[in-house]
């Protein structure tokens, strides 16, 4: 299946002019020209999501954003023309996309930014004593600088990019050290996660016990990373943006606990149950801060709209299934049984591993089409500039996440199913 080219959301929604600033900041939905909240309520799905329909001319005008002389910079992740245009004059990225996977090409990340973010994140890792020397090759192989530059093309400064980069690394340290292959275990996970969460959502306790809690935030690498990354985030985020992030991290930790409970009881969930878990144990905290990293704010009342929450949830779900698919062979080679969508489909639906993998690709594609349709509908219903900018930022994160998985051949390789 050929790559479909630029995302309808990514290539159409504007990054927004600087003049848009924080349009609508602190004002209600009515004030920014959006329809009322109850009109944006999302009905219960009647069945599998349908592929996104081609937008009509009126919708295209709404989504296209500013045009004309001097507006090219308002579309930092736009790729026009066929995917081959990506490689023109540059070295093509390593790796290859999963055949049949619906995705969109992105520009090669700015190598200067990648190098500087990579340098800064290693310095921060030393600052918080993140890992022992023998893990350095794995840290470098994660290529987090390339990951974050690809996912946040509209970040105005390196400092903004570093907000996302520290949080991404901290989240992975918690996953590795508490849940996965660097000493993690489902046994006692709830207690570890709760105490780590207080590094994001601080404990308010008595004078007698406050010093003990404060000292505990330095007791292991996950808590040191969470504490420091959150302190930096608070320098660049509003109180509303910070609380939004805390909420999504609580969702993430709930997903970790569900997966751990299944591991303790050796339970393979039904496919729908697995997808429910993956809506929580997923990348959602990353795209939800796209406005913080972009240097602006989507007001809380707009972010909380059910239709916006659906867009963010679908983006998180689709990008997490990308991880399931690209990490499939890596997880098969690891000790024990790792739950991922192809494994669950094979066991619960009684099909071969190849059939299960290819069906998981279809599930991803359905989620992507639903995400793009929901984003286009919301852009039409609520044409505030910050909404368009936020939607486009989420789409950039979705596409950058795929790019990183596809090109990170240090970590990932594809199964021999084609």
CSV table of C-alpha atoms in Angstrom, one decimal:
chain,number,residue,atom,x,y,z
A,1,UNK,CA,0.0,0.0,0.0
A,2,UNK,CA,1.6,3.3,-1.0
A,3,UNK,CA,2.1,6.1,1.5
A,4,UNK,CA,-0.9,8.4,1.2
A,5,UNK,CA,1.1,11.6,1.4
A,6,UNK,CA,0.6,14.5,3.6
A,7,UNK,CA,-2.0,14.2,6.4
A,8,UNK,CA,-5.2,16.1,5.7
A,9,UNK,CA,-4.9,17.6,9.2
A,10,UNK,CA,-1.1,18.1,9.1
A,11,UNK,CA,-1.0,19.8,5.7
A,12,UNK,CA,-4.1,22.0,6.1
A,13,UNK,CA,-4.3,23.2,9.7
A,14,UNK,CA,-2.2,26.3,10.2
A,15,UNK,CA,0.6,26.5,12.7
A,16,UNK,CA,-0.9,30.0,13.3
A,17,UNK,CA,0.7,33.3,12.9
A,18,UNK,CA,2.5,34.8,15.8
A,19,UNK,CA,-0.1,37.5,15.7
A,20,UNK,CA,-2.7,34.9,16.8
A,21,UNK,CA,-0.8,34.8,20.1
A,22,UNK,CA,-3.1,33.5,22.8
A,23,UNK,CA,-6.3,34.3,21.0
A,24,UNK,CA,-9.1,33.3,23.2
A,25,UNK,CA,-6.9,32.9,26.2
A,26,UNK,CA,-8.9,33.0,29.4
A,27,UNK,CA,-12.2,33.5,27.6
A,28,UNK,CA,-15.2,31.2,27.2
A,29,UNK,CA,-16.2,29.2,24.2
A,30,UNK,CA,-18.8,31.7,23.1
A,31,UNK,CA,-16.2,34.5,23.2
A,32,UNK,CA,-13.9,32.8,20.6
A,33,UNK,CA,-16.8,32.0,18.2
A,34,UNK,CA,-17.1,28.3,18.9
A,35,UNK,CA,-20.4,26.5,19.2
A,36,UNK,CA,-21.7,25.7,22.7
A,37,UNK,CA,-20.1,22.7,24.6
A,38,UNK,CA,-23.2,20.6,24.3
A,39,UNK,CA,-23.1,20.9,20.5
A,40,UNK,CA,-19.6,19.3,20.5
A,41,UNK,CA,-20.6,16.3,22.6
A,42,UNK,CA,-19.4,13.1,21.0
A,43,UNK,CA,-22.1,10.4,20.5
A,44,UNK,CA,-21.4,6.8,21.4
A,45,UNK,CA,-19.8,5.1,18.4
A,46,UNK,CA,-22.2,3.0,16.3
A,47,UNK,CA,-19.5,0.8,14.8
A,48,UNK,CA,-15.9,0.7,13.5
A,49,UNK,CA,-14.7,4.2,12.4
A,50,UNK,CA,-15.0,4.9,8.8
A,51,UNK,CA,-12.2,6.3,6.7
A,52,UNK,CA,-12.1,10.1,6.6
A,53,UNK,CA,-14.0,11.6,3.7
A,54,UNK,CA,-12.4,14.2,1.5
A,55,UNK,CA,-13.1,17.6,2.8
A,56,UNK,CA,-15.5,19.9,0.9
A,57,UNK,CA,-14.3,23.2,-0.4
A,58,UNK,CA,-15.7,25.1,2.5
A,59,UNK,CA,-13.9,22.9,5.0
A,60,UNK,CA,-10.7,23.2,3.0
A,61,UNK,CA,-10.9,27.0,3.3
A,62,UNK,CA,-11.3,26.7,7.1
A,63,UNK,CA,-8.4,24.2,7.5
A,64,UNK,CA,-6.0,25.7,5.0
A,65,UNK,CA,-4.9,28.5,7.2
A,66,UNK,CA,-3.0,31.6,6.1
A,67,UNK,CA,-1.6,31.7,2.6
A,68,UNK,CA,0.4,34.1,0.4
A,69,UNK,CA,3.7,35.8,0.7
A,70,UNK,CA,5.5,35.2,4.0
A,71,UNK,CA,3.2,32.4,5.3
A,72,UNK,CA,5.3,29.4,4.5
A,73,UNK,CA,6.8,29.4,8.0
A,74,UNK,CA,3.4,28.9,9.4
A,75,UNK,CA,3.4,25.3,8.1
A,76,UNK,CA,6.6,23.9,9.7
A,77,UNK,CA,5.7,20.2,9.2
A,78,UNK,CA,4.1,20.5,5.8
A,79,UNK,CA,5.3,18.2,3.0
A,80,UNK,CA,3.9,18.8,-0.5
A,81,UNK,CA,4.2,16.3,-3.2
A,82,UNK,CA,5.1,12.6,-3.1
A,83,UNK,CA,7.1,11.0,-0.3
A,84,UNK,CA,10.1,10.9,-2.6
A,85,UNK,CA,10.4,14.7,-2.2
A,86,UNK,CA,11.6,14.1,1.4
A,87,UNK,CA,14.9,12.7,0.3
A,88,UNK,CA,15.7,15.4,-2.3
A,89,UNK,CA,19.1,16.8,-1.6
A,90,UNK,CA,19.3,14.9,1.7
A,91,UNK,CA,20.3,11.5,3.0
A,92,UNK,CA,17.1,9.4,3.3
A,93,UNK,CA,16.2,8.2,6.8
A,94,UNK,CA,17.1,4.7,7.9
A,95,UNK,CA,14.4,2.1,8.3
A,96,UNK,CA,11.3,1.4,6.2
A,97,UNK,CA,7.6,1.8,7.0
A,98,UNK,CA,5.4,-1.1,7.8
A,99,UNK,CA,3.7,-2.2,4.6
A,100,UNK,CA,0.1,-1.1,4.5
A,101,UNK,CA,0.4,1.2,7.5
A,102,UNK,CA,-1.5,4.5,7.0
A,103,UNK,CA,1.0,7.3,7.8
A,104,UNK,CA,2.3,10.6,6.5
A,105,UNK,CA,5.9,11.7,5.7
A,106,UNK,CA,7.6,14.5,7.6
A,107,UNK,CA,10.7,16.5,6.9
A,108,UNK,CA,14.0,15.2,8.2
A,109,UNK,CA,14.4,16.9,11.6
A,110,UNK,CA,16.7,19.9,11.7
A,111,UNK,CA,20.1,18.3,12.4
A,112,UNK,CA,21.4,21.4,14.3
A,113,UNK,CA,18.4,21.2,16.7
A,114,UNK,CA,18.7,17.4,17.0
A,115,UNK,CA,22.4,17.7,18.0
A,116,UNK,CA,21.8,20.4,20.6
A,117,UNK,CA,18.8,18.7,22.1
A,118,UNK,CA,20.8,15.5,22.3
A,119,UNK,CA,23.6,17.3,24.0
A,120,UNK,CA,21.4,19.0,26.5
A,121,UNK,CA,19.4,15.9,27.4
A,122,UNK,CA,22.6,14.0,28.2
A,123,UNK,CA,23.7,16.9,30.4
A,124,UNK,CA,20.4,16.7,32.2
A,125,UNK,CA,20.7,13.0,32.6
A,126,UNK,CA,24.0,13.5,34.4
A,127,UNK,CA,22.4,16.3,36.4
A,128,UNK,CA,19.7,13.9,37.8
A,129,UNK,CA,22.0,10.8,37.9
A,130,UNK,CA,19.6,9.1,35.5
A,131,UNK,CA,21.5,5.9,34.5
A,132,UNK,CA,24.7,4.0,35.2
A,133,UNK,CA,27.5,4.1,32.6
A,134,UNK,CA,26.6,0.7,31.2
A,135,UNK,CA,23.2,2.0,30.0
A,136,UNK,CA,24.7,4.8,28.0
A,137,UNK,CA,24.5,3.0,24.6
A,138,UNK,CA,20.8,2.4,25.2
A,139,UNK,CA,20.2,6.0,26.1
A,140,UNK,CA,22.0,7.1,22.9
A,141,UNK,CA,20.2,4.6,20.9
A,142,UNK,CA,16.8,5.9,22.0
A,143,UNK,CA,17.6,9.0,19.8
A,144,UNK,CA,15.3,11.2,21.9
A,145,UNK,CA,16.6,14.4,20.3
A,146,UNK,CA,15.6,13.3,16.8
A,147,UNK,CA,12.3,12.1,18.3
A,148,UNK,CA,11.3,15.4,19.9
A,149,UNK,CA,12.5,17.6,17.1
A,150,UNK,CA,10.4,15.6,14.6
A,151,UNK,CA,7.3,15.7,16.9
A,152,UNK,CA,7.4,19.4,17.7
A,153,UNK,CA,8.3,21.3,14.4
A,154,UNK,CA,6.7,24.5,15.7
A,155,UNK,CA,8.7,24.7,19.0
A,156,UNK,CA,9.9,28.3,19.0
A,157,UNK,CA,13.1,27.6,20.9
A,158,UNK,CA,15.4,24.8,22.1
A,159,UNK,CA,14.2,25.5,25.7
A,160,UNK,CA,10.6,24.7,24.6
A,161,UNK,CA,11.8,21.5,23.0
A,162,UNK,CA,13.6,20.5,26.1
A,163,UNK,CA,10.4,20.7,28.1
A,164,UNK,CA,9.0,17.8,26.1
A,165,UNK,CA,12.4,16.0,25.9
A,166,UNK,CA,12.9,15.8,29.7
A,167,UNK,CA,9.4,14.6,30.2
A,168,UNK,CA,9.7,11.9,27.5
A,169,UNK,CA,12.9,10.6,29.0
A,170,UNK,CA,11.5,10.7,32.6
A,171,UNK,CA,8.4,8.7,31.5
A,172,UNK,CA,10.5,6.1,29.8
A,173,UNK,CA,12.8,5.8,32.9
A,174,UNK,CA,9.7,5.1,35.1
A,175,UNK,CA,8.4,2.5,32.6
A,176,UNK,CA,11.8,0.8,32.3
A,177,UNK,CA,12.7,0.8,36.0
A,178,UNK,CA,9.3,0.2,37.5
A,179,UNK,CA,7.5,-1.8,34.9
A,180,UNK,CA,9.9,-3.3,32.3
A,181,UNK,CA,13.3,-4.6,31.7
A,182,UNK,CA,15.6,-2.6,34.0
A,183,UNK,CA,14.3,-4.0,37.3
A,184,UNK,CA,10.6,-3.5,36.8
A,185,UNK,CA,8.0,-5.9,38.2
A,186,UNK,CA,4.2,-5.9,38.5
A,187,UNK,CA,4.6,-6.8,42.1
A,188,UNK,CA,4.2,-3.6,44.3
A,189,UNK,CA,4.0,-1.4,41.2
A,190,UNK,CA,1.0,0.6,42.6
A,191,UNK,CA,3.0,1.8,45.6
A,192,UNK,CA,6.0,2.8,43.5
A,193,UNK,CA,3.9,4.7,40.9
A,194,UNK,CA,1.9,6.5,43.6
A,195,UNK,CA,5.0,7.8,45.3
A,196,UNK,CA,6.6,8.8,41.9
A,197,UNK,CA,3.4,10.6,41.0
A,198,UNK,CA,3.9,12.9,43.9
A,199,UNK,CA,6.9,14.3,42.1
A,200,UNK,CA,4.4,15.6,39.5
A,201,UNK,CA,1.5,16.3,41.8
A,202,UNK,CA,3.1,17.4,45.1
A,203,UNK,CA,2.2,16.1,48.5
A,204,UNK,CA,0.5,18.6,50.8
A,205,UNK,CA,1.1,17.2,54.3
A,206,UNK,CA,2.1,18.2,57.8
A,207,UNK,CA,5.3,20.1,58.8
A,208,UNK,CA,6.5,16.9,60.5
A,209,UNK,CA,6.3,14.7,57.5
A,210,UNK,CA,7.0,17.1,54.7
A,211,UNK,CA,10.9,16.7,54.9
A,212,UNK,CA,10.6,12.9,54.5
A,213,UNK,CA,8.5,13.2,51.4
A,214,UNK,CA,10.9,15.8,49.9
A,215,UNK,CA,13.9,13.6,50.6
A,216,UNK,CA,12.1,10.6,48.9
A,217,UNK,CA,12.0,12.5,45.6
A,218,UNK,CA,15.7,12.0,45.3
A,219,UNK,CA,15.7,8.3,46.2
A,220,UNK,CA,15.7,6.7,42.8
A,221,UNK,CA,16.2,7.7,39.1
A,222,UNK,CA,12.5,7.7,38.2
A,223,UNK,CA,11.5,10.1,41.0
A,224,UNK,CA,14.6,12.3,40.4
A,225,UNK,CA,13.7,12.5,36.7
A,226,UNK,CA,10.0,13.2,37.3
A,227,UNK,CA,10.8,15.9,39.9
A,228,UNK,CA,13.3,17.7,37.7
A,229,UNK,CA,11.3,17.4,34.5
A,230,UNK,CA,8.2,18.8,36.2
A,231,UNK,CA,10.1,21.7,37.7
A,232,UNK,CA,11.2,22.7,34.2
A,233,UNK,CA,7.7,22.2,32.8
A,234,UNK,CA,6.3,24.6,35.5
A,235,UNK,CA,8.7,27.3,34.2
A,236,UNK,CA,7.1,27.1,30.7
A,237,UNK,CA,3.5,26.1,31.4
A,238,UNK,CA,0.5,27.8,32.9
A,239,UNK,CA,-1.1,26.3,36.0
A,240,UNK,CA,-3.9,25.0,33.8
A,241,UNK,CA,-1.5,23.3,31.3
A,242,UNK,CA,0.5,21.8,34.2
A,243,UNK,CA,-2.6,20.4,35.8
A,244,UNK,CA,-3.8,19.0,32.4
A,245,UNK,CA,-0.4,17.2,32.2
A,246,UNK,CA,-0.7,15.8,35.7
A,247,UNK,CA,-4.2,14.4,34.8
A,248,UNK,CA,-2.9,12.6,31.8
A,249,UNK,CA,0.0,11.2,33.7
A,250,UNK,CA,-2.5,9.8,36.2
A,251,UNK,CA,-4.2,8.1,33.3
A,252,UNK,CA,-0.9,6.7,32.1
A,253,UNK,CA,-0.2,5.2,35.6
A,254,UNK,CA,-3.6,3.7,35.7
A,255,UNK,CA,-2.9,1.9,32.4
A,256,UNK,CA,0.4,0.6,33.8
A,257,UNK,CA,-1.5,-0.8,36.8
A,258,UNK,CA,-4.0,-2.6,34.6
A,259,UNK,CA,-1.3,-4.2,32.5
A,260,UNK,CA,0.6,-5.2,35.7
A,261,UNK,CA,-2.6,-6.8,37.2
A,262,UNK,CA,-3.0,-8.9,34.0
A,263,UNK,CA,0.6,-10.0,34.2
A,264,UNK,CA,0.3,-11.0,37.8
A,265,UNK,CA,-2.7,-13.2,37.0
A,266,UNK,CA,-1.4,-14.4,33.6
A,267,UNK,CA,-4.5,-13.0,32.0
A,268,UNK,CA,-4.7,-12.3,28.3
A,269,UNK,CA,-7.4,-9.6,27.8
A,270,UNK,CA,-10.0,-9.6,25.1
A,271,UNK,CA,-9.0,-7.4,22.2
A,272,UNK,CA,-11.5,-4.7,23.3
A,273,UNK,CA,-10.1,-4.9,26.8
A,274,UNK,CA,-6.6,-4.5,25.6
A,275,UNK,CA,-7.5,-1.5,23.5
A,276,UNK,CA,-9.2,0.0,26.6
A,277,UNK,CA,-6.0,-0.5,28.6
A,278,UNK,CA,-4.0,1.1,25.8
A,279,UNK,CA,-6.1,4.2,25.8
A,280,UNK,CA,-4.6,4.8,29.3
A,281,UNK,CA,-1.2,3.2,28.9
A,282,UNK,CA,-0.2,5.3,25.9
A,283,UNK,CA,1.5,8.4,24.6
A,284,UNK,CA,-1.4,10.8,25.5
A,285,UNK,CA,0.7,13.0,27.9
A,286,UNK,CA,3.0,13.9,25.0
A,287,UNK,CA,0.6,15.4,22.4
A,288,UNK,CA,-1.5,17.0,25.2
A,289,UNK,CA,1.3,19.4,25.9
A,290,UNK,CA,1.8,20.4,22.2
A,291,UNK,CA,0.7,24.0,23.0
A,292,UNK,CA,3.1,24.3,25.9
A,293,UNK,CA,6.0,23.2,23.7
A,294,UNK,CA,4.7,25.5,20.9
A,295,UNK,CA,4.8,28.5,23.3
A,296,UNK,CA,1.1,29.3,23.5
A,297,UNK,CA,-1.9,28.0,25.4
A,298,UNK,CA,-5.1,26.4,24.3
A,299,UNK,CA,-7.6,27.7,26.9
A,300,UNK,CA,-8.8,25.1,29.4
A,301,UNK,CA,-12.4,25.3,28.3
A,302,UNK,CA,-11.5,24.5,24.7
A,303,UNK,CA,-9.1,21.7,25.7
A,304,UNK,CA,-11.8,20.1,27.9
A,305,UNK,CA,-14.4,20.0,25.1
A,306,UNK,CA,-15.6,16.4,24.5
A,307,UNK,CA,-14.7,16.7,20.8
A,308,UNK,CA,-11.2,17.9,21.6
A,309,UNK,CA,-10.8,15.1,24.2
A,310,UNK,CA,-11.8,12.6,21.5
A,311,UNK,CA,-9.2,13.9,19.1
A,312,UNK,CA,-6.5,13.7,21.7
A,313,UNK,CA,-7.6,10.2,22.8
A,314,UNK,CA,-7.6,8.9,19.2
A,315,UNK,CA,-4.1,10.4,18.5
A,316,UNK,CA,-2.8,8.7,21.6
A,317,UNK,CA,-4.4,5.4,20.7
A,318,UNK,CA,-3.1,5.4,17.1
A,319,UNK,CA,0.4,6.4,18.1
A,320,UNK,CA,0.5,3.7,20.7
A,321,UNK,CA,-0.5,1.0,18.3
A,322,UNK,CA,2.4,2.2,16.1
A,323,UNK,CA,4.6,1.3,19.1
A,324,UNK,CA,3.0,-2.1,19.4
A,325,UNK,CA,3.7,-2.8,15.7
A,326,UNK,CA,7.3,-1.5,15.5
A,327,UNK,CA,8.3,-3.0,18.8
A,328,UNK,CA,6.8,-6.4,18.1
A,329,UNK,CA,10.0,-8.3,17.3
A,330,UNK,CA,11.8,-6.5,20.1
A,331,UNK,CA,9.2,-7.7,22.6
A,332,UNK,CA,9.2,-11.3,21.2
A,333,UNK,CA,12.9,-11.5,21.8
A,334,UNK,CA,12.5,-10.4,25.5
A,335,UNK,CA,11.9,-12.8,28.4
A,336,UNK,CA,8.4,-13.6,29.3
A,337,UNK,CA,5.2,-12.7,27.4
A,338,UNK,CA,4.7,-9.1,26.5
A,339,UNK,CA,1.2,-8.1,25.7
A,340,UNK,CA,0.8,-6.1,22.4
A,341,UNK,CA,-2.1,-5.9,20.0
A,342,UNK,CA,-0.9,-8.6,17.6
A,343,UNK,CA,-0.2,-11.1,20.4
A,344,UNK,CA,-3.7,-10.4,21.9
A,345,UNK,CA,-5.4,-10.7,18.5
A,346,UNK,CA,-3.6,-14.0,17.8
A,347,UNK,CA,-4.6,-15.6,21.1
A,348,UNK,CA,-8.1,-14.2,21.5
A,349,UNK,CA,-9.2,-14.6,17.8
A,350,UNK,CA,-7.4,-17.8,17.1
A,351,UNK,CA,-5.5,-16.6,14.0
A,352,UNK,CA,-1.9,-17.0,13.0
A,353,UNK,CA,0.7,-14.5,14.2
A,354,UNK,CA,0.9,-13.0,10.7
A,355,UNK,CA,-2.8,-12.6,10.4
A,356,UNK,CA,-2.9,-11.0,13.8
A,357,UNK,CA,-0.2,-8.6,12.9
A,358,UNK,CA,-1.9,-7.5,9.7
A,359,UNK,CA,-5.2,-7.1,11.5
A,360,UNK,CA,-3.4,-4.9,14.1
A,361,UNK,CA,-2.2,-2.7,11.1
A,362,UNK,CA,-5.9,-2.4,10.1
A,363,UNK,CA,-6.9,-1.4,13.6
A,364,UNK,CA,-4.2,1.3,13.6
A,365,UNK,CA,-5.4,2.6,10.2
A,366,UNK,CA,-9.0,2.8,11.4
A,367,UNK,CA,-7.9,4.8,14.5
A,368,UNK,CA,-5.9,7.2,12.2
A,369,UNK,CA,-8.8,7.8,9.9
A,370,UNK,CA,-11.1,8.4,12.9
A,371,UNK,CA,-8.5,10.8,14.4
A,372,UNK,CA,-8.3,12.8,11.1
A,373,UNK,CA,-12.1,12.9,10.7
A,374,UNK,CA,-12.6,14.1,14.3
A,375,UNK,CA,-9.9,16.8,13.9
A,376,UNK,CA,-11.5,18.1,10.7
A,377,UNK,CA,-15.0,18.1,12.2
A,378,UNK,CA,-13.7,20.0,15.3
A,379,UNK,CA,-11.8,22.5,13.2
A,380,UNK,CA,-15.1,23.3,11.3
A,381,UNK,CA,-17.2,23.4,14.5
A,382,UNK,CA,-14.8,25.6,16.4
A,383,UNK,CA,-12.8,27.8,14.1
A,384,UNK,CA,-10.7,29.6,16.7
A,385,UNK,CA,-7.1,30.0,15.6
A,386,UNK,CA,-5.7,28.4,18.7
A,387,UNK,CA,-7.9,25.3,18.1
A,388,UNK,CA,-6.6,25.0,14.6
A,389,UNK,CA,-3.0,25.4,15.8
A,390,UNK,CA,-3.4,22.8,18.5
A,391,UNK,CA,-5.0,20.3,16.2
A,392,UNK,CA,-2.2,20.7,13.8
A,393,UNK,CA,0.3,20.4,16.6
A,394,UNK,CA,-1.2,17.1,17.6
A,395,UNK,CA,-1.1,15.9,14.0
A,396,UNK,CA,2.6,16.8,13.8
A,397,UNK,CA,3.2,14.7,17.0
A,398,UNK,CA,1.3,11.7,15.4
A,399,UNK,CA,3.4,11.9,12.3
A,400,UNK,CA,6.7,12.6,14.1
A,401,UNK,CA,6.1,9.6,16.4
A,402,UNK,CA,5.7,7.3,13.4
A,403,UNK,CA,8.8,8.8,11.8
A,404,UNK,CA,10.9,8.0,14.9
A,405,UNK,CA,9.6,4.5,15.2
A,406,UNK,CA,10.2,3.8,11.5
A,407,UNK,CA,13.8,5.2,11.6
A,408,UNK,CA,15.0,3.9,15.0
A,409,UNK,CA,16.7,0.8,13.7
A,410,UNK,CA,18.7,0.6,16.9
A,411,UNK,CA,15.6,-0.4,18.7
A,412,UNK,CA,13.2,-1.8,16.1
A,413,UNK,CA,13.0,-4.2,13.2
A,414,UNK,CA,10.0,-5.5,11.2
A,415,UNK,CA,8.8,-9.1,11.2
A,416,UNK,CA,9.2,-11.1,8.0
A,417,UNK,CA,5.5,-11.1,7.1
A,418,UNK,CA,5.7,-9.7,3.6
